[in-house]
Amino acid sequence: MTRRVVVLPDPAAVAAATADRVVATVRNAIRRRGVCRLVLSGGATPLLAYPLLLAPPRVDAVDWSSVEFFWADERAVPPTYLDSNYNAALGVFLSDLPGVRLSAVHRMEAERGDLDAAAADYQAEIARAFGLRGADAAIPAFDLAWLGMGRDGHTASLFPGSAALGERRRWAVANWTGGAAGWRMTLTYPILNAAREVLFQVCGPDKRDALAATLRGETPAARVRARRTLWLVDREAAG
Ligand code: 6PG
């Protein structure tokens, strides 16, 4: 397991490095396995990298029809709402990406009344997308989980003190965040830590305390340790 922290001058440089890393990892996965399974996140930070992935030369460097898209987490709102992570990624990224198939876009149905059942169905959807059968299927490895980190050190919707932090078995769960964020659906440590690579994109002075705490191992984000974990952060966040 490796963890690397790279400090870049500003959010634009972090976005460019993130986009380059996404392209390299996606290409590598497609070359080796014929498919890339990519996890997207919500929040504002990835919005800086999406336009870079939509423009040449990066957009032409990947066969996007060979990518399957998943989400790290989702808010308990319909997919048409502005604060839906699916809606955000669809509106400014996926709908403009050439070759993306609807069947390759695996959204979390977090608007459903029974969020536990929706999370169980998302696990089944992941298993299907990986061609796994049965409840005891081995835990699958996403090629890349592209994550962010909140000011409180949460990542995906793994919020400090929330029940999902203790999940050892399920891949997706409903999680009460304990604050204004309300109910969420989130991927869990078992499946995030099984990923081949995790990429954190973190910017801004408001992330400084959380990043320092993460490097001391004290936040939910600190417990995400995949085979390869890369933190791309700007100077303001690094302090
Ligand atoms: C979400 C997320 C979340 C996000 C961080 C960082 O749905 O909110 O997936 O984990 O990545 O909160 O968000 P910003 O990029 O907006 O700082």
Tab-separated table of C-alpha atoms and ligand atoms in Angstrom:
chain	number	residue	atom	x	y	z
A	1	MET	CA	0.000	0.000	0.000
A	2	THR	CA	1.316	3.412	-0.888
A	3	ARG	CA	0.140	6.869	0.069
A	4	ARG	CA	1.491	9.931	-1.651
A	5	VAL	CA	0.639	13.560	-0.942
A	6	VAL	CA	1.404	16.046	-3.720
A	7	VAL	CA	1.167	19.772	-2.998
A	8	LEU	CA	0.425	21.998	-6.001
A	9	PRO	CA	0.319	25.799	-6.258
A	10	ASP	CA	-3.428	26.363	-6.654
A	11	PRO	CA	-6.818	24.732	-7.379
A	12	ALA	CA	-6.276	24.996	-11.146
A	13	ALA	CA	-3.027	23.042	-10.880
A	14	VAL	CA	-4.740	20.453	-8.674
A	15	ALA	CA	-7.571	20.133	-11.196
A	16	ALA	CA	-5.110	19.646	-14.067
A	17	ALA	CA	-3.125	17.022	-12.133
A	18	THR	CA	-6.376	15.298	-11.153
A	19	ALA	CA	-7.585	15.202	-14.760
A	20	ASP	CA	-4.226	13.813	-15.897
A	21	ARG	CA	-4.297	11.141	-13.208
A	22	VAL	CA	-7.876	10.157	-14.102
A	23	VAL	CA	-6.917	9.838	-17.779
A	24	ALA	CA	-3.811	7.766	-16.999
A	25	THR	CA	-5.599	5.406	-14.617
A	26	VAL	CA	-8.645	4.964	-16.856
A	27	ARG	CA	-6.459	4.243	-19.895
A	28	ASN	CA	-4.370	1.775	-17.938
A	29	ALA	CA	-7.460	-0.086	-16.668
A	30	ILE	CA	-8.957	-0.308	-20.163
A	31	ARG	CA	-5.666	-1.542	-21.599
A	32	ARG	CA	-5.338	-4.241	-18.965
A	33	ARG	CA	-8.937	-5.298	-18.368
A	34	GLY	CA	-10.936	-3.847	-21.264
A	35	VAL	CA	-13.028	-1.767	-18.892
A	36	CYS	CA	-12.568	0.908	-16.218
A	37	ARG	CA	-14.865	1.141	-13.218
A	38	LEU	CA	-14.684	4.698	-11.957
A	39	VAL	CA	-16.243	6.136	-8.784
A	40	LEU	CA	-17.299	9.807	-8.861
A	41	SER	CA	-18.102	12.099	-5.917
A	42	GLY	CA	-20.248	15.122	-5.228
A	43	GLY	CA	-19.111	18.498	-3.963
A	44	ALA	CA	-17.644	21.475	-5.771
A	45	THR	CA	-14.001	20.445	-6.175
A	46	PRO	CA	-14.414	17.938	-9.056
A	47	LEU	CA	-16.292	20.605	-11.010
A	48	LEU	CA	-12.878	22.195	-11.672
A	49	ALA	CA	-11.565	19.012	-13.290
A	50	TYR	CA	-14.603	18.003	-15.367
A	51	PRO	CA	-14.123	20.707	-18.054
A	52	LEU	CA	-10.503	19.596	-18.446
A	53	LEU	CA	-11.638	16.023	-19.080
A	54	LEU	CA	-14.210	17.251	-21.602
A	55	ALA	CA	-11.659	19.151	-23.708
A	56	PRO	CA	-8.870	17.969	-26.005
A	57	PRO	CA	-6.388	16.463	-25.586
A	58	ARG	CA	-7.736	14.588	-22.544
A	59	VAL	CA	-11.201	13.839	-23.895
A	60	ASP	CA	-9.679	12.107	-26.931
A	61	ALA	CA	-7.176	10.133	-24.888
A	62	VAL	CA	-9.814	7.788	-23.437
A	63	ASP	CA	-12.377	5.412	-24.925
A	64	TRP	CA	-15.192	6.608	-22.664
A	65	SER	CA	-17.524	3.893	-23.937
A	66	SER	CA	-15.374	1.445	-21.946
A	67	VAL	CA	-15.908	3.251	-18.627
A	68	GLU	CA	-18.527	2.289	-16.038
A	69	PHE	CA	-19.472	5.124	-13.678
A	70	PHE	CA	-20.447	4.765	-10.007
A	71	TRP	CA	-20.905	7.189	-7.105
A	72	ALA	CA	-19.175	7.353	-3.734
A	73	ASP	CA	-22.272	8.813	-2.126
A	74	GLU	CA	-25.614	10.436	-2.740
A	75	ARG	CA	-28.012	12.788	-1.003
A	76	ALA	CA	-31.556	11.589	-0.249
A	77	VAL	CA	-33.108	13.672	-3.025
A	78	PRO	CA	-34.622	12.883	-6.433
A	79	PRO	CA	-32.120	12.649	-9.300
A	80	THR	CA	-33.528	15.809	-10.856
A	81	TYR	CA	-32.583	17.999	-7.875
A	82	LEU	CA	-29.641	20.368	-8.113
A	83	ASP	CA	-27.994	18.883	-5.027
A	84	SER	CA	-28.154	15.328	-6.400
A	85	ASN	CA	-24.573	14.146	-6.966
A	86	TYR	CA	-25.766	12.133	-9.961
A	87	ASN	CA	-27.508	15.173	-11.443
A	88	ALA	CA	-24.456	17.369	-10.921
A	89	ALA	CA	-22.085	14.931	-12.642
A	90	LEU	CA	-24.558	14.203	-15.418
A	91	GLY	CA	-25.252	17.865	-16.138
A	92	VAL	CA	-21.702	19.131	-16.375
A	93	PHE	CA	-19.724	16.019	-17.247
A	94	LEU	CA	-21.275	12.730	-18.309
A	95	SER	CA	-23.853	14.117	-20.714
A	96	ASP	CA	-21.080	15.830	-22.698
A	97	LEU	CA	-18.628	12.946	-22.641
A	98	PRO	CA	-18.541	11.077	-25.974
A	99	GLY	CA	-19.501	7.412	-25.977
A	100	VAL	CA	-21.001	7.161	-22.482
A	101	ARG	CA	-23.731	4.517	-22.421
A	102	LEU	CA	-26.736	5.001	-20.141
A	103	SER	CA	-26.359	1.394	-18.970
A	104	ALA	CA	-22.831	2.218	-17.775
A	105	VAL	CA	-24.037	4.993	-15.461
A	106	HIS	CA	-24.817	3.406	-12.105
A	107	ARG	CA	-26.525	5.948	-9.896
A	108	MET	CA	-27.511	5.511	-6.257
A	109	GLU	CA	-31.294	5.640	-5.886
A	110	ALA	CA	-31.112	7.597	-2.646
A	111	GLU	CA	-34.475	9.262	-3.231
A	112	ARG	CA	-36.247	6.037	-2.278
A	113	GLY	CA	-38.234	5.927	0.968
A	114	ASP	CA	-36.431	2.776	2.106
A	115	LEU	CA	-32.813	3.896	1.935
A	116	ASP	CA	-31.545	0.602	3.407
A	117	ALA	CA	-33.180	-1.345	0.586
A	118	ALA	CA	-31.837	1.153	-1.947
A	119	ALA	CA	-28.308	0.673	-0.548
A	120	ALA	CA	-28.665	-3.125	-0.724
A	121	ASP	CA	-29.820	-2.748	-4.321
A	122	TYR	CA	-26.792	-0.575	-5.081
A	123	GLN	CA	-24.530	-3.316	-3.769
A	124	ALA	CA	-26.336	-5.763	-6.075
A	125	GLU	CA	-25.934	-3.316	-8.953
A	126	ILE	CA	-22.180	-3.097	-8.310
A	127	ALA	CA	-21.955	-6.896	-8.195
A	128	ARG	CA	-23.835	-7.149	-11.500
A	129	ALA	CA	-21.621	-4.530	-13.134
A	130	PHE	CA	-18.561	-6.556	-12.096
A	131	GLY	CA	-20.152	-9.801	-13.313
A	132	LEU	CA	-20.194	-11.220	-9.765
A	133	ARG	CA	-22.861	-13.655	-8.625
A	134	GLY	CA	-24.315	-14.495	-5.262
A	135	ALA	CA	-24.396	-12.801	-1.894
A	136	ASP	CA	-20.954	-14.094	-0.967
A	137	ALA	CA	-19.243	-12.628	-3.995
A	138	ALA	CA	-15.690	-11.491	-3.332
A	139	ILE	CA	-15.386	-7.772	-2.818
A	140	PRO	CA	-14.788	-6.087	-6.179
A	141	ALA	CA	-11.996	-3.623	-6.881
A	142	PHE	CA	-12.919	-0.307	-8.479
A	143	ASP	CA	-10.133	0.871	-10.750
A	144	LEU	CA	-10.343	4.389	-9.370
A	145	ALA	CA	-12.315	6.032	-6.577
A	146	TRP	CA	-12.090	9.811	-7.119
A	147	LEU	CA	-12.931	11.384	-3.778
A	148	GLY	CA	-13.067	14.739	-2.028
A	149	MET	CA	-12.864	15.690	1.630
A	150	GLY	CA	-15.132	17.966	3.652
A	151	ARG	CA	-14.027	20.514	6.253
A	152	ASP	CA	-14.901	18.027	8.979
A	153	GLY	CA	-12.706	15.330	7.410
A	154	HIS	CA	-15.555	13.321	5.912
A	155	THR	CA	-15.173	11.647	2.574
A	156	ALA	CA	-17.927	10.090	0.464
A	157	SER	CA	-20.682	10.365	3.116
A	158	LEU	CA	-18.540	8.829	5.839
A	159	PHE	CA	-19.106	11.596	8.402
A	160	PRO	CA	-17.318	11.798	11.777
A	161	GLY	CA	-19.159	9.793	14.412
A	162	SER	CA	-21.671	8.294	11.972
A	163	ALA	CA	-22.659	4.635	11.973
A	164	ALA	CA	-21.288	3.876	8.501
A	165	LEU	CA	-17.723	4.265	9.835
A	166	GLY	CA	-18.142	0.940	11.616
A	167	GLU	CA	-19.470	-1.008	8.647
A	168	ARG	CA	-17.277	-4.047	7.970
A	169	ARG	CA	-19.295	-6.067	5.479
A	170	ARG	CA	-21.710	-4.145	3.272
A	171	TRP	CA	-20.428	-2.129	0.302
A	172	ALA	CA	-23.111	0.591	0.424
A	173	VAL	CA	-25.243	1.732	3.348
A	174	ALA	CA	-27.751	4.375	4.366
A	175	ASN	CA	-26.057	6.796	6.750
A	176	TRP	CA	-27.463	9.420	9.107
A	177	THR	CA	-24.857	12.158	8.975
A	178	GLY	CA	-25.949	13.742	12.222
A	179	GLY	CA	-26.189	17.262	10.829
A	180	ALA	CA	-27.533	19.423	8.044
A	181	ALA	CA	-26.453	16.819	5.505
A	182	GLY	CA	-29.286	14.577	6.773
A	183	TRP	CA	-29.591	11.086	5.328
A	184	ARG	CA	-27.137	9.957	2.690
A	185	MET	CA	-26.214	6.776	0.899
A	186	THR	CA	-22.495	6.044	0.915
A	187	LEU	CA	-19.941	3.479	-0.138
A	188	THR	CA	-18.153	1.972	2.848
A	189	TYR	CA	-14.527	1.371	3.855
A	190	PRO	CA	-14.525	-2.301	2.790
A	191	ILE	CA	-15.190	-1.461	-0.849
A	192	LEU	CA	-13.290	1.850	-0.993
A	193	ASN	CA	-10.215	0.228	0.495
A	194	ALA	CA	-10.461	-2.621	-2.014
A	195	ALA	CA	-10.047	-0.132	-4.886
A	196	ARG	CA	-6.947	-0.377	-7.015
A	197	GLU	CA	-6.464	3.357	-6.606
A	198	VAL	CA	-7.978	6.201	-4.611
A	199	LEU	CA	-7.483	9.805	-5.651
A	200	PHE	CA	-8.302	12.685	-3.306
A	201	GLN	CA	-8.693	16.169	-4.793
A	202	VAL	CA	-8.605	18.734	-1.979
A	203	CYS	CA	-8.306	22.528	-2.177
A	204	GLY	CA	-8.728	25.657	-0.104
A	205	PRO	CA	-7.777	27.116	3.275
A	206	ASP	CA	-10.987	25.774	4.828
A	207	LYS	CA	-9.596	22.238	4.358
A	208	ARG	CA	-6.318	22.950	6.154
A	209	ASP	CA	-7.279	21.651	9.605
A	210	ALA	CA	-8.987	18.578	8.182
A	211	LEU	CA	-5.978	17.762	5.999
A	212	ALA	CA	-3.584	18.102	8.922
A	213	ALA	CA	-5.853	15.878	11.039
A	214	THR	CA	-6.066	13.383	8.177
A	215	LEU	CA	-2.299	13.140	7.902
A	216	ARG	CA	-2.275	12.385	11.642
A	217	GLY	CA	-4.812	9.624	10.969
A	218	GLU	CA	-7.641	11.303	12.840
A	219	THR	CA	-10.455	11.760	10.298
A	220	PRO	CA	-12.824	9.443	8.426
A	221	ALA	CA	-10.913	10.274	5.234
A	222	ALA	CA	-7.681	9.044	6.851
A	223	ARG	CA	-9.097	5.532	7.024
A	224	VAL	CA	-9.398	5.303	3.250
A	225	ARG	CA	-6.214	3.438	2.350
A	226	ALA	CA	-6.337	1.594	-0.954
A	227	ARG	CA	-3.489	-0.201	-2.694
A	228	ARG	CA	-2.495	3.200	-4.043
A	229	THR	CA	-3.779	6.417	-2.457
A	230	LEU	CA	-2.863	9.741	-3.995
A	231	TRP	CA	-3.682	13.092	-2.396
A	232	LEU	CA	-3.559	16.054	-4.766
A	233	VAL	CA	-3.855	19.192	-2.654
A	234	ASP	CA	-3.221	22.885	-3.107
A	235	ARG	CA	-0.875	25.052	-1.046
A	236	GLU	CA	-3.751	26.647	0.844
A	237	ALA	CA	-5.026	23.278	2.027
A	238	ALA	CA	-1.505	22.084	2.844
A	239	GLY	CA	-0.820	25.160	4.968
B	1	6PG	C1	-20.679	15.005	-1.169
B	1	6PG	C2	-19.382	14.332	-1.270
B	1	6PG	C3	-18.350	14.734	-0.302
B	1	6PG	C4	-17.421	15.765	-0.932
B	1	6PG	C5	-16.746	16.579	0.141
B	1	6PG	C6	-15.926	17.704	-0.444
B	1	6PG	O1	-21.620	14.524	-1.729
B	1	6PG	O2	-20.748	16.055	-0.536
B	1	6PG	O3	-19.195	13.334	-2.117
B	1	6PG	O4	-17.657	13.704	0.288
B	1	6PG	O5	-16.483	15.137	-1.742
B	1	6PG	O6	-17.720	17.116	0.992
B	1	6PG	O7	-16.775	18.612	-1.053
B	1	6PG	P1	-16.234	19.923	-1.781
B	1	6PG	O8	-15.529	19.453	-2.987
B	1	6PG	O9	-17.475	20.697	-2.140
B	1	6PG	O10	-15.368	20.614	-0.824
